[in-house]
PDB file of C-alpha atoms in Angstrom:
ATOM      1  CA  MET T 235     -12.456   9.312   2.872  1.00 52.00           C
ATOM      2  CA  ASN T 236     -13.220  10.887   6.119  1.00 61.00           C
ATOM      3  CA  ARG T 237     -10.597  11.726   8.820  1.00 62.00           C
ATOM      4  CA  GLN T 238     -12.130   9.139  11.177  1.00 62.00           C
ATOM      5  CA  TYR T 239     -11.025   6.275   8.947  1.00 56.00           C
ATOM      6  CA  ARG T 240      -7.475   8.686   8.374  1.00 61.00           C
ATOM      7  CA  LEU T 241      -6.875   8.696  12.596  1.00 58.00           C
ATOM      8  CA  ARG T 242      -7.882   4.640  12.516  1.00 60.00           C
ATOM      9  CA  ILE T 243      -5.301   3.755  10.054  1.00 60.00           C
ATOM     10  CA  CYS T 244      -2.481   6.203  11.860  1.00 57.00           C
ATOM     11  CA  ALA T 245      -3.285   4.895  15.228  1.00 58.00           C
ATOM     12  CA  LEU T 246      -2.676   1.031  13.873  1.00 57.00           C
ATOM     13  CA  LEU T 247       1.043   2.261  12.113  1.00 55.00           C
ATOM     14  CA  ILE T 248       2.361   4.254  15.125  1.00 56.00           C
ATOM     15  CA  PRO T 249       3.116   1.360  17.367  1.00 53.00           C
ATOM     16  CA  LEU T 250       4.142  -0.606  14.984  1.00 52.00           C
ATOM     17  CA  VAL T 251       6.769   2.227  13.974  1.00 50.00           C
ATOM     18  CA  ALA T 252       7.874   2.106  17.765  1.00 49.00           C
ATOM     19  CA  LEU T 253       8.573  -1.759  17.736  1.00 48.00           C
ATOM     20  CA  ALA T 254      10.528  -1.250  14.618  1.00 47.00           C
ATOM     21  CA  GLY T 255      13.048   0.874  16.426  1.00 46.00           C
ATOM     22  CA  GLY T 256      14.427  -2.351  18.713  1.00 43.00           C
ATOM     23  CA  ALA T 257      14.636  -4.156  15.462  1.00 45.00           C
ATOM     24  CA  ALA T 258      17.862  -6.067  14.649  1.00 43.00           C
ATOM     25  CA  ALA T 259      20.002  -4.583  11.544  1.00 46.00           C
ATOM     26  CA  GLN T 260      18.618  -4.471   8.350  1.00 47.00           C
ATOM     27  CA  PRO T 261      19.099  -8.088   6.671  1.00 48.00           C
ATOM     28  CA  ARG T 262      22.156  -6.982   3.625  1.00 65.00           C
ATOM     29  CA  PHE T 263      20.074  -9.128   0.811  1.00 78.00           C
ATOM     30  CA  GLU T 264      19.428  -7.708  -2.811  1.00 90.00           C
ATOM     31  CA  HIS T 265      15.584  -9.000  -3.399  1.00 94.00           C
ATOM     32  CA  SER T 266      12.313  -9.768  -1.265  1.00 94.00           C
ATOM     33  CA  LEU T 267       9.154 -10.995  -1.412  1.00 96.00           C
ATOM     34  CA  SER T 268       6.067 -10.031   0.347  1.00 96.00           C
ATOM     35  CA  LEU T 269       2.332 -10.999   0.986  1.00 97.00           C
ATOM     36  CA  SER T 270       0.554  -8.328   2.127  1.00 96.00           C
ATOM     37  CA  GLY T 271      -3.056  -7.699   3.169  1.00 97.00           C
ATOM     38  CA  GLY T 272      -4.978  -4.308   4.704  1.00 96.00           C
ATOM     39  CA  LEU T 273      -7.522  -1.791   3.771  1.00 94.00           C
ATOM     40  CA  TYR T 274      -8.295  -0.084   0.629  1.00 93.00           C
ATOM     41  CA  ALA T 275     -10.385   3.054   1.141  1.00 89.00           C
ATOM     42  CA  ALA T 276     -11.400   4.274  -2.050  1.00 84.00           C
ATOM     43  CA  SER T 277     -12.671   7.908  -1.727  1.00 80.00           C
ATOM     44  CA  GLY T 278     -16.412   8.305  -1.349  1.00 71.00           C
ATOM     45  CA  LEU T 279     -16.942   4.515  -1.941  1.00 74.00           C
ATOM     46  CA  GLY T 280     -15.880   3.058   1.528  1.00 78.00           C
ATOM     47  CA  THR T 281     -13.316   0.577   3.082  1.00 86.00           C
ATOM     48  CA  ASN T 282     -12.717  -2.972   1.496  1.00 88.00           C
ATOM     49  CA  PHE T 283      -9.995  -5.477   2.426  1.00 93.00           C
ATOM     50  CA  TYR T 284      -7.166  -5.344   0.090  1.00 93.00           C
ATOM     51  CA  TYR T 285      -4.251  -7.973  -0.173  1.00 96.00           C
ATOM     52  CA  GLY T 286      -1.134  -8.513  -2.735  1.00 97.00           C
ATOM     53  CA  VAL T 287       2.205  -9.259  -3.659  1.00 98.00           C
ATOM     54  CA  ARG T 288       5.282  -7.012  -3.797  1.00 97.00           C
ATOM     55  CA  TYR T 289       8.774  -7.460  -5.262  1.00 97.00           C
ATOM     56  CA  ASN T 290      11.791  -5.272  -3.546  1.00 96.00           C
ATOM     57  CA  TYR T 291      15.258  -4.941  -5.171  1.00 96.00           C
ATOM     58  CA  TYR T 292      17.581  -3.330  -2.700  1.00 94.00           C
ATOM     59  CA  VAL T 293      20.326  -0.938  -3.501  1.00 93.00           C
ATOM     60  CA  LEU T 294      22.962   0.601  -1.160  1.00 89.00           C
ATOM     61  CA  GLY T 295      22.535  -1.423   1.347  1.00 85.00           C
ATOM     62  CA  GLY T 296      18.745  -1.420   1.558  1.00 87.00           C
ATOM     63  CA  ARG T 297      18.868   2.503   1.858  1.00 92.00           C
ATOM     64  CA  TYR T 298      16.916   2.941  -1.368  1.00 95.00           C
ATOM     65  CA  PHE T 299      14.933   0.121  -3.112  1.00 96.00           C
ATOM     66  CA  PHE T 300      12.570  -0.271  -5.969  1.00 97.00           C
ATOM     67  CA  GLU T 301       9.240  -1.602  -5.817  1.00 97.00           C
ATOM     68  CA  ALA T 302       6.828  -3.396  -8.189  1.00 98.00           C
ATOM     69  CA  SER T 303       3.543  -4.659  -6.549  1.00 97.00           C
ATOM     70  CA  LEU T 304       0.125  -6.380  -7.958  1.00 97.00           C
ATOM     71  CA  CYS T 305      -3.014  -6.075  -5.499  1.00 97.00           C
ATOM     72  CA  THR T 306      -6.388  -7.005  -5.711  1.00 95.00           C
ATOM     73  CA  GLY T 307      -9.455  -5.990  -3.862  1.00 91.00           C
ATOM     74  CA  SER T 308     -13.442  -5.012  -3.620  1.00 83.00           C
ATOM     75  CA  LEU T 309     -15.233  -1.767  -4.208  1.00 78.00           C
ATOM     76  CA  GLU T 310     -18.380  -2.988  -2.482  1.00 74.00           C
ATOM     77  CA  SER T 311     -19.998   0.005  -1.184  1.00 66.00           C
ATOM     78  CA  ALA T 312     -22.954   0.011   1.687  1.00 64.00           C
ATOM     79  CA  VAL T 313     -23.525   3.506   0.746  1.00 62.00           C
ATOM     80  CA  LEU T 314     -24.301   2.840  -2.419  1.00 58.00           C
ATOM     81  CA  LYS T 315     -26.060  -0.006  -1.917  1.00 62.00           C
ATOM     82  CA  THR T 316     -28.430   1.156   0.959  1.00 63.00           C
ATOM     83  CA  ILE T 317     -28.723   4.719  -0.352  1.00 60.00           C
ATOM     84  CA  SER T 318     -28.635   5.055  -4.218  1.00 58.00           C
ATOM     85  CA  LYS T 319     -29.296   1.437  -4.802  1.00 57.00           C
ATOM     86  CA  SER T 320     -27.271   1.739  -7.850  1.00 59.00           C
ATOM     87  CA  GLN T 321     -23.725   0.915  -9.328  1.00 57.00           C
ATOM     88  CA  LEU T 322     -21.082   3.220 -10.308  1.00 58.00           C
ATOM     89  CA  PHE T 323     -18.893   0.096 -11.993  1.00 59.00           C
ATOM     90  CA  ALA T 324     -19.377  -2.662 -14.205  1.00 62.00           C
ATOM     91  CA  SER T 325     -18.150  -4.742 -11.514  1.00 67.00           C
ATOM     92  CA  GLU T 326     -16.672  -4.076  -7.931  1.00 76.00           C
ATOM     93  CA  ARG T 327     -13.309  -5.853  -8.409  1.00 84.00           C
ATOM     94  CA  LEU T 328     -10.283  -3.608  -7.815  1.00 89.00           C
ATOM     95  CA  THR T 329      -6.862  -4.096  -9.253  1.00 94.00           C
ATOM     96  CA  THR T 330      -4.215  -2.107  -8.705  1.00 96.00           C
ATOM     97  CA  TYR T 331      -0.104  -2.378 -10.025  1.00 96.00           C
ATOM     98  CA  GLU T 332       2.236   0.095  -8.441  1.00 97.00           C
ATOM     99  CA  PHE T 333       6.004   0.758  -9.641  1.00 98.00           C
ATOM    100  CA  GLY T 334       7.988   3.005  -7.118  1.00 98.00           C
ATOM    101  CA  VAL T 335      11.268   4.286  -5.937  1.00 98.00           C
ATOM    102  CA  ALA T 336      11.598   3.806  -1.922  1.00 97.00           C
ATOM    103  CA  VAL T 337      14.492   5.988   0.430  1.00 96.00           C
ATOM    104  CA  ASP T 338      14.705   4.520   3.764  1.00 94.00           C
ATOM    105  CA  ALA T 339      17.430   6.641   5.807  1.00 90.00           C
ATOM    106  CA  ASN T 340      18.013   4.282   8.483  1.00 86.00           C
ATOM    107  CA  PRO T 341      17.354   0.773   7.493  1.00 84.00           C
ATOM    108  CA  SER T 342      17.749  -0.403  10.921  1.00 80.00           C
ATOM    109  CA  GLY T 343      16.001   2.209  12.929  1.00 85.00           C
ATOM    110  CA  PRO T 344      12.737   3.282  13.364  1.00 88.00           C
ATOM    111  CA  VAL T 345      12.329   5.747  10.968  1.00 92.00           C
ATOM    112  CA  PRO T 346       9.994   4.840   8.337  1.00 95.00           C
ATOM    113  CA  PHE T 347      10.730   4.759   4.598  1.00 96.00           C
ATOM    114  CA  LEU T 348       9.266   7.043   1.955  1.00 97.00           C
ATOM    115  CA  ILE T 349       7.765   5.711  -1.208  1.00 98.00           C
ATOM    116  CA  PHE T 350       7.176   7.635  -4.255  1.00 98.00           C
ATOM    117  CA  GLY T 351       5.701   6.264  -7.598  1.00 98.00           C
ATOM    118  CA  VAL T 352       3.112   5.395 -10.429  1.00 98.00           C
ATOM    119  CA  ALA T 353       0.127   3.168 -10.417  1.00 97.00           C
ATOM    120  CA  GLY T 354      -2.469   1.503 -12.680  1.00 96.00           C
ATOM    121  CA  ILE T 355      -6.180   1.445 -10.727  1.00 93.00           C
ATOM    122  CA  ASN T 356      -8.830  -0.805 -12.552  1.00 90.00           C
ATOM    123  CA  GLN T 357     -11.723   0.470 -10.405  1.00 81.00           C
ATOM    124  CA  GLY T 358     -15.037  -2.194 -12.342  1.00 71.00           C
ATOM    125  CA  GLY T 359     -13.296  -2.201 -15.311  1.00 76.00           C
ATOM    126  CA  GLU T 360     -12.158   1.395 -15.852  1.00 80.00           C
ATOM    127  CA  THR T 361      -8.662   2.085 -15.588  1.00 87.00           C
ATOM    128  CA  SER T 362      -6.838   5.131 -14.215  1.00 90.00           C
ATOM    129  CA  PHE T 363      -3.012   6.724 -14.054  1.00 95.00           C
ATOM    130  CA  ALA T 364      -2.249   7.390 -10.510  1.00 96.00           C
ATOM    131  CA  GLY T 365       0.534   9.009  -8.531  1.00 97.00           C
ATOM    132  CA  VAL T 366       1.504   7.570  -5.266  1.00 98.00           C
ATOM    133  CA  VAL T 367       2.938   8.474  -2.192  1.00 98.00           C
ATOM    134  CA  GLY T 368       3.590   6.910   1.067  1.00 98.00           C
ATOM    135  CA  PHE T 369       5.308   5.513   3.970  1.00 97.00           C
ATOM    136  CA  GLY T 370       6.418   2.480   5.771  1.00 96.00           C
ATOM    137  CA  LYS T 371       8.665   0.385   7.500  1.00 95.00           C
ATOM    138  CA  ARG T 372      10.599  -3.014   7.213  1.00 92.00           C
ATOM    139  CA  VAL T 373      11.266  -4.975  10.235  1.00 89.00           C
ATOM    140  CA  PRO T 374      13.484  -7.971   9.926  1.00 85.00           C
ATOM    141  CA  LEU T 375      12.937 -11.170  11.932  1.00 86.00           C
ATOM    142  CA  PRO T 376      16.664 -12.272  12.374  1.00 78.00           C
ATOM    143  CA  GLY T 377      16.492 -16.380  13.624  1.00 70.00           C
ATOM    144  CA  LEU T 378      12.719 -16.680  13.698  1.00 66.00           C
ATOM    145  CA  PHE T 379      12.453 -20.469  12.746  1.00 64.00           C
ATOM    146  CA  GLY T 380      16.113 -20.569  12.454  1.00 64.00           C
ATOM    147  CA  VAL T 381      15.572 -18.458   9.448  1.00 67.00           C
ATOM    148  CA  ASN T 382      17.989 -15.094   8.844  1.00 74.00           C
ATOM    149  CA  GLY T 383      15.439 -13.634   5.546  1.00 84.00           C
ATOM    150  CA  LEU T 384      12.093 -13.185   7.381  1.00 90.00           C
ATOM    151  CA  GLY T 385      10.474  -9.687   8.469  1.00 91.00           C
ATOM    152  CA  ILE T 386       7.345  -8.126   8.300  1.00 93.00           C
ATOM    153  CA  ARG T 387       6.429  -4.679   6.592  1.00 95.00           C
ATOM    154  CA  PHE T 388       3.506  -2.534   7.126  1.00 95.00           C
ATOM    155  CA  ASP T 389       2.922   0.832   4.969  1.00 95.00           C
ATOM    156  CA  ALA T 390       0.637   3.331   3.970  1.00 97.00           C
ATOM    157  CA  ARG T 391       0.311   4.989   0.699  1.00 97.00           C
ATOM    158  CA  ASP T 392      -2.318   7.283  -1.141  1.00 97.00           C
ATOM    159  CA  HIS T 393      -3.137   6.789  -4.922  1.00 95.00           C
ATOM    160  CA  ILE T 394      -4.152  10.109  -6.164  1.00 96.00           C
ATOM    161  CA  PHE T 395      -5.773  10.566  -9.530  1.00 94.00           C
ATOM    162  CA  SER T 396      -8.429  12.094 -11.593  1.00 89.00           C
ATOM    163  CA  GLN T 397     -11.675  10.166 -11.671  1.00 80.00           C
ATOM    164  CA  ARG T 398     -15.140  10.838 -13.497  1.00 74.00           C
ATOM    165  CA  LEU T 399     -18.459   9.303 -12.153  1.00 67.00           C
ATOM    166  CA  ASN T 400     -21.489   9.148 -13.924  1.00 66.00           C
ATOM    167  CA  ASN T 401     -20.030  11.842 -16.765  1.00 70.00           C
ATOM    168  CA  SER T 402     -19.628  14.311 -14.272  1.00 73.00           C
ATOM    169  CA  ASP T 403     -17.198  16.968 -13.963  1.00 82.00           C
ATOM    170  CA  PRO T 404     -13.785  15.102 -13.361  1.00 85.00           C
ATOM    171  CA  ILE T 405     -12.529  14.931  -9.374  1.00 86.00           C
ATOM    172  CA  ILE T 406      -9.107  14.545  -8.015  1.00 91.00           C
ATOM    173  CA  VAL T 407      -9.304  11.627  -5.609  1.00 90.00           C
ATOM    174  CA  HIS T 408      -7.220  10.100  -2.958  1.00 93.00           C
ATOM    175  CA  ASN T 409      -7.838   6.183  -2.300  1.00 93.00           C
ATOM    176  CA  ILE T 410      -5.543   5.558   1.058  1.00 94.00           C
ATOM    177  CA  VAL T 411      -4.337   2.097   1.137  1.00 95.00           C
ATOM    178  CA  ALA T 412      -2.616   0.619   4.657  1.00 96.00           C
ATOM    179  CA  THR T 413      -1.329  -3.096   4.785  1.00 97.00           C
ATOM    180  CA  PHE T 414       0.800  -5.601   6.957  1.00 97.00           C
ATOM    181  CA  GLY T 415       2.769  -8.132   5.535  1.00 96.00           C
ATOM    182  CA  ILE T 416       5.268 -10.973   6.031  1.00 95.00           C
ATOM    183  CA  GLN T 417       8.435 -10.454   3.781  1.00 93.00           C
ATOM    184  CA  VAL T 418      10.911 -13.038   2.665  1.00 92.00           C
ATOM    185  CA  TYR T 419      14.830 -11.296   1.663  1.00 90.00           C
ATOM    186  CA  PHE T 420      16.730 -13.470  -0.818  1.00 89.00           C
TER     187      PHE T 420
END
């Protein structure tokens, strides 16, 4: 993924982190579900829409949480279609599942949480094991629609794994993910 895309993703997330600084205290719920959508930038293949669901289990007042997610998207690539007129994978379907542990040093402040974990990346029928590192922020919206358990969340992650294309030598790829979603605490 080129530097221009990374700068765009950061430019979108920085104002949201600033808004999170004025948020009310983090709700004291133990669980949450979120629906998220965003962009998945597959290294060398382009950027496509990506959406999914996440489950979080919070411990120690929300300072730490465990997360499981299932997301899907596409690997459609304008570069491959126009220049090489070839298809690298049996299909253009992308499915990911992640398991992570996050540290949120200040759940009610502007500092983002850090997440580390593992993922399974199924790109067009080929599954790879990946490491995940990233950051994000949960912003509670207390009292919205008369409900205290609503919030928004945004995050950026890097799926790091070894990939082999067309019987070439394996290379380490960095697929960057940026999502924004609605979160329900319970």
